[in-house]
Amino acid sequence: MIAVLKHELRSYFHSLTAYVFGAFLLAFIGIGSLIYNLQAAVSNFEFVLSFGCLVFVVIVPILTMRVIAEERRQKTDQLLYSLPITTTQVILGKYFALLAVYLVPLAIISLYPLLFSQYGEVYLLTSYGSILAFFIMGAALIALGVFISSLTDNQGFAAGIGIAVILLNYYSVSLSESVSSTAFGSLAALAVLIIVLWFVIRYLTKNEPLAWGICLVLYALIMITAWLDDTRFEGLLPAIMTKLSLFERFYVFVNGVFDMTGIVYYASVIIFFLFLSIQSLEKRRYN
Amino acid sequence: MISVEHLTKCYGDFTAVEDLSFEIGEGHVYGFLGPNGAGKSTTMNIMTGCLSATAGHVRIDGYDIFDEPDKAKKLIGYLPEHPPLYMNETPVEYLTFVGEAKGLRGEELRQQIEKVIAMAGIEHMKHRRISALSKGYKQRVGIAQALLGSPRVIILDEPTVGLDPIQIIEIRDLIKELGQSHTVIFSSHILSEVQAICDQILMIAHGKLVAFDEPKNLEKQLLSSNEIVLVTDAAGDQLDQILSQVGQITAVSVGAAEERRTTAHIKTDCRDIYDLSRAIFLAFAKSDHVILEMSLKKGNLEDVFIELTEAASDGIAPGESDDAGEAGESEVGKA
């Protein structure tokens, strides 16, 4: 794992990736603190972070797009399979390298509240609480990006899908206000989601009966639940969309609450997507 | 050293490797020969743990590649068909990564890198970016990678493809040299290459092992295509008469008679072609005709290869069919 980590770090800092990522993040946060802290003279640094998290939509996919897709394109993934290291070590090594790249600009950013506190009163506790949450949210998005990169051998495709998914996640709360909250609307949305799931399972496993099996079981479950009590589905769709939003959890921290459930939520997202990435890499051995 | 037992690999409905079993001992150079698409790369990928098998086992020095990949992979150095290189690194950076992943550290790592760079002959290129190197040097960097950590088994998948003749000779020499201290397995679809440097040849066709022997034994195994080309002053019917006194001839085809010469192609299934040529000579001597020219065409490895691979494609065990040669012509083209 250390070998992969060192190798990835060297490649990030030898290429532009790490610098572009850092520059974008610093520029965006810099503009934010210029507007909020300097011009509007607000003493809450966390507002800057909540403004700045939009930048993740672009920079996370750019950072993660090549992480596995490029290995596939160059056929270096074969080297990784033949070396005496496990796929778990490969994914973890790559992930920690990405976190290190992410931590460099974040370390600079975390000096800002201290700097501002020299010239006025800054709520350091909420500032640093939010920076920590900002870090973990970014880490969760990076894990998602790693997984998306592991699905394809085309960097551009990985970046495009990554931007689309994170953007959708960013706006899912605003979208949830305009979607139908009736039971029928939720049922219809679930039905569509299951069809999407069918395609995903078929793509990942190349096993049609399995995809049909899982989807039919899910349909049956929904039908039975709806038949027993269809009020359960009222407002389900907007609720799910709000719950899935990584950004919505972050605003809780911005409002000054250090929410442990949020931390646990992000940690589960990280573990979930890293697990999927390992499976995705392992799957290549079987097709 | 390596034992492969009943290895099968299916891609959906397509069976790439079917019930393949063989044992490879310590030392020597083993050639893995087969037409394109025979399952060479698939077998090598499975042996090195890059690919899973549908059924069967691969053991490297007793360690199962699927159950104890860590221990088994440490014994293998592998160069896949496309050298897996990070294009924007230098050979030294690249080898450092591979060495660390193989568990080498510090001084040992540095020495190993020096050693493999010298063995692969890339000293002058070691600080250039890999993307700027020629194909031959890229191949050498790939080989250097496989040699790192001096694994006991070195597996090279078509290491000479796409190289110029001088580079090919250099790589072959390197393989021969490695064969003295390591077990080397390399695949190729070029016969002369395998013939030149291998101690043992594994022939594979349509996912099955069709032969596993020393090159010279494989040539001996060939029965049907020994041929004698004869130029004589005897006319067609005289020639027939003379040859009818000689046994062991399976077919004679007489070419167009020129002014004073007739050319005849004589096929035989006799094991020792010199016996036959002697008999023909004596028969001519008795009949007052002279042999102007006689050349013996011994069956070579190429013929064995074609015969065996075609027999496999027809689903007949090698050596059982005489006319497999004609029957499977189109199959080779397809493969």
mmCIF file of C-alpha atoms in Angstrom, chain B residues 65-190:
data_model
loop_
_atom_site.group_PDB
_atom_site.id
_atom_site.type_symbol
_atom_site.label_atom_id
_atom_site.label_comp_id
_atom_site.label_asym_id
_atom_site.label_seq_id
_atom_site.Cartn_x
_atom_site.Cartn_y
_atom_site.Cartn_z
ATOM 1 C CA ILE B 65 -2.072 -18.612 -7.086
ATOM 2 C CA PHE B 66 -5.719 -18.100 -6.086
ATOM 3 C CA ASP B 67 -5.501 -19.067 -2.416
ATOM 4 C CA GLU B 68 -2.077 -17.679 -1.519
ATOM 5 C CA PRO B 69 -1.526 -15.011 -4.192
ATOM 6 C CA ASP B 70 0.950 -13.131 -1.995
ATOM 7 C CA LYS B 71 3.479 -15.931 -1.720
ATOM 8 C CA ALA B 72 2.937 -17.227 -5.241
ATOM 9 C CA LYS B 73 3.250 -13.828 -6.940
ATOM 10 C CA LYS B 74 6.538 -13.106 -5.149
ATOM 11 C CA LEU B 75 8.044 -16.024 -7.093
ATOM 12 C CA ILE B 76 6.961 -14.693 -10.476
ATOM 13 C CA GLY B 77 8.107 -11.871 -12.690
ATOM 14 C CA TYR B 78 5.642 -11.196 -15.479
ATOM 15 C CA LEU B 79 5.810 -9.190 -18.671
ATOM 16 C CA PRO B 80 2.345 -9.044 -20.242
ATOM 17 C CA GLU B 81 1.765 -8.730 -23.972
ATOM 18 C CA HIS B 82 1.596 -4.933 -23.764
ATOM 19 C CA PRO B 83 4.372 -3.817 -21.428
ATOM 20 C CA PRO B 84 2.509 -2.153 -18.539
ATOM 21 C CA LEU B 85 4.470 1.094 -18.327
ATOM 22 C CA TYR B 86 3.647 4.473 -16.849
ATOM 23 C CA MET B 87 4.493 6.650 -19.806
ATOM 24 C CA ASN B 88 5.308 9.857 -17.971
ATOM 25 C CA GLU B 89 7.878 8.336 -15.644
ATOM 26 C CA THR B 90 11.510 7.475 -16.132
ATOM 27 C CA PRO B 91 12.620 3.830 -16.003
ATOM 28 C CA VAL B 92 14.214 4.438 -12.605
ATOM 29 C CA GLU B 93 11.019 5.901 -11.129
ATOM 30 C CA TYR B 94 8.990 3.116 -12.632
ATOM 31 C CA LEU B 95 11.301 0.388 -11.357
ATOM 32 C CA THR B 96 11.340 1.999 -7.921
ATOM 33 C CA PHE B 97 7.573 1.662 -7.721
ATOM 34 C CA VAL B 98 7.566 -1.943 -8.927
ATOM 35 C CA GLY B 99 10.414 -2.832 -6.568
ATOM 36 C CA GLU B 100 8.644 -1.307 -3.587
ATOM 37 C CA ALA B 101 5.452 -3.113 -4.483
ATOM 38 C CA LYS B 102 7.479 -6.332 -4.572
ATOM 39 C CA GLY B 103 8.614 -5.578 -1.046
ATOM 40 C CA LEU B 104 12.156 -4.350 -1.714
ATOM 41 C CA ARG B 105 13.426 -1.470 0.402
ATOM 42 C CA GLY B 106 16.403 0.835 0.746
ATOM 43 C CA GLU B 107 19.805 -0.393 -0.312
ATOM 44 C CA GLU B 108 18.494 -3.720 -1.575
ATOM 45 C CA LEU B 109 16.047 -1.921 -3.832
ATOM 46 C CA ARG B 110 18.764 0.346 -5.209
ATOM 47 C CA GLN B 111 21.060 -2.587 -5.961
ATOM 48 C CA GLN B 112 18.311 -4.606 -7.585
ATOM 49 C CA ILE B 113 17.368 -1.684 -9.834
ATOM 50 C CA GLU B 114 20.995 -1.223 -10.880
ATOM 51 C CA LYS B 115 21.242 -4.931 -11.596
ATOM 52 C CA VAL B 116 18.118 -5.232 -13.755
ATOM 53 C CA ILE B 117 18.921 -2.035 -15.626
ATOM 54 C CA ALA B 118 22.282 -3.547 -16.528
ATOM 55 C CA MET B 119 20.727 -6.890 -17.474
ATOM 56 C CA ALA B 120 18.118 -5.309 -19.706
ATOM 57 C CA GLY B 121 20.699 -2.947 -21.187
ATOM 58 C CA ILE B 122 18.885 0.323 -20.526
ATOM 59 C CA GLU B 123 21.647 2.224 -18.700
ATOM 60 C CA HIS B 124 21.652 5.076 -21.183
ATOM 61 C CA MET B 125 17.912 5.471 -21.070
ATOM 62 C CA LYS B 126 17.309 5.252 -17.361
ATOM 63 C CA HIS B 127 16.612 8.942 -16.844
ATOM 64 C CA ARG B 128 14.513 9.522 -19.950
ATOM 65 C CA ARG B 129 10.768 9.508 -19.920
ATOM 66 C CA ILE B 130 9.398 6.120 -20.927
ATOM 67 C CA SER B 131 7.055 7.726 -23.470
ATOM 68 C CA ALA B 132 10.121 8.981 -25.349
ATOM 69 C CA LEU B 133 11.725 5.537 -25.631
ATOM 70 C CA SER B 134 11.550 3.340 -28.724
ATOM 71 C CA LYS B 135 9.444 0.202 -28.708
ATOM 72 C CA GLY B 136 12.468 -2.000 -28.156
ATOM 73 C CA TYR B 137 13.558 -0.032 -25.110
ATOM 74 C CA LYS B 138 10.030 0.007 -23.735
ATOM 75 C CA GLN B 139 10.059 -3.755 -24.037
ATOM 76 C CA ARG B 140 13.357 -3.859 -22.160
ATOM 77 C CA VAL B 141 11.976 -1.700 -19.376
ATOM 78 C CA GLY B 142 9.103 -4.192 -19.190
ATOM 79 C CA ILE B 143 11.568 -7.049 -18.947
ATOM 80 C CA ALA B 144 13.578 -5.203 -16.298
ATOM 81 C CA GLN B 145 10.380 -4.878 -14.302
ATOM 82 C CA ALA B 146 9.807 -8.633 -14.519
ATOM 83 C CA LEU B 147 13.375 -9.334 -13.358
ATOM 84 C CA LEU B 148 13.164 -7.123 -10.274
ATOM 85 C CA GLY B 149 13.471 -9.029 -7.032
ATOM 86 C CA SER B 150 15.063 -11.978 -8.914
ATOM 87 C CA PRO B 151 11.934 -14.104 -9.027
ATOM 88 C CA ARG B 152 12.503 -17.807 -9.647
ATOM 89 C CA VAL B 153 10.018 -17.872 -12.499
ATOM 90 C CA ILE B 154 10.001 -15.329 -15.284
ATOM 91 C CA ILE B 155 7.033 -15.294 -17.615
ATOM 92 C CA LEU B 156 7.253 -13.250 -20.798
ATOM 93 C CA ASP B 157 4.302 -12.907 -23.158
ATOM 94 C CA GLU B 158 5.499 -12.453 -26.733
ATOM 95 C CA PRO B 159 8.565 -10.430 -25.758
ATOM 96 C CA THR B 160 9.909 -10.062 -29.300
ATOM 97 C CA VAL B 161 6.803 -8.846 -31.108
ATOM 98 C CA GLY B 162 7.299 -5.572 -32.928
ATOM 99 C CA LEU B 163 11.059 -5.400 -32.451
ATOM 100 C CA ASP B 164 13.660 -5.046 -35.172
ATOM 101 C CA PRO B 165 15.890 -8.049 -36.012
ATOM 102 C CA ILE B 166 18.829 -6.855 -33.915
ATOM 103 C CA GLN B 167 16.636 -6.181 -30.922
ATOM 104 C CA ILE B 168 15.041 -9.603 -31.361
ATOM 105 C CA ILE B 169 18.448 -11.260 -31.244
ATOM 106 C CA GLU B 170 19.395 -9.279 -28.153
ATOM 107 C CA ILE B 171 16.199 -10.193 -26.357
ATOM 108 C CA ARG B 172 16.679 -13.858 -27.301
ATOM 109 C CA ASP B 173 20.190 -13.816 -25.912
ATOM 110 C CA LEU B 174 18.876 -12.272 -22.749
ATOM 111 C CA ILE B 175 16.240 -14.988 -22.434
ATOM 112 C CA LYS B 176 18.867 -17.693 -22.946
ATOM 113 C CA GLU B 177 21.055 -16.111 -20.303
ATOM 114 C CA LEU B 178 18.153 -15.893 -17.868
ATOM 115 C CA GLY B 179 17.377 -19.550 -18.483
ATOM 116 C CA GLN B 180 20.607 -20.499 -16.754
ATOM 117 C CA SER B 181 19.516 -19.158 -13.396
ATOM 118 C CA HIS B 182 15.726 -18.893 -13.634
ATOM 119 C CA THR B 183 12.797 -20.817 -14.994
ATOM 120 C CA VAL B 184 11.787 -18.818 -18.036
ATOM 121 C CA ILE B 185 8.505 -19.306 -19.824
ATOM 122 C CA PHE B 186 7.914 -17.251 -22.898
ATOM 123 C CA SER B 187 5.246 -17.316 -25.525
ATOM 124 C CA SER B 188 5.572 -16.789 -29.211
ATOM 125 C CA HIS B 189 3.901 -17.642 -32.441
ATOM 126 C CA ILE B 190 7.227 -17.634 -34.271
#
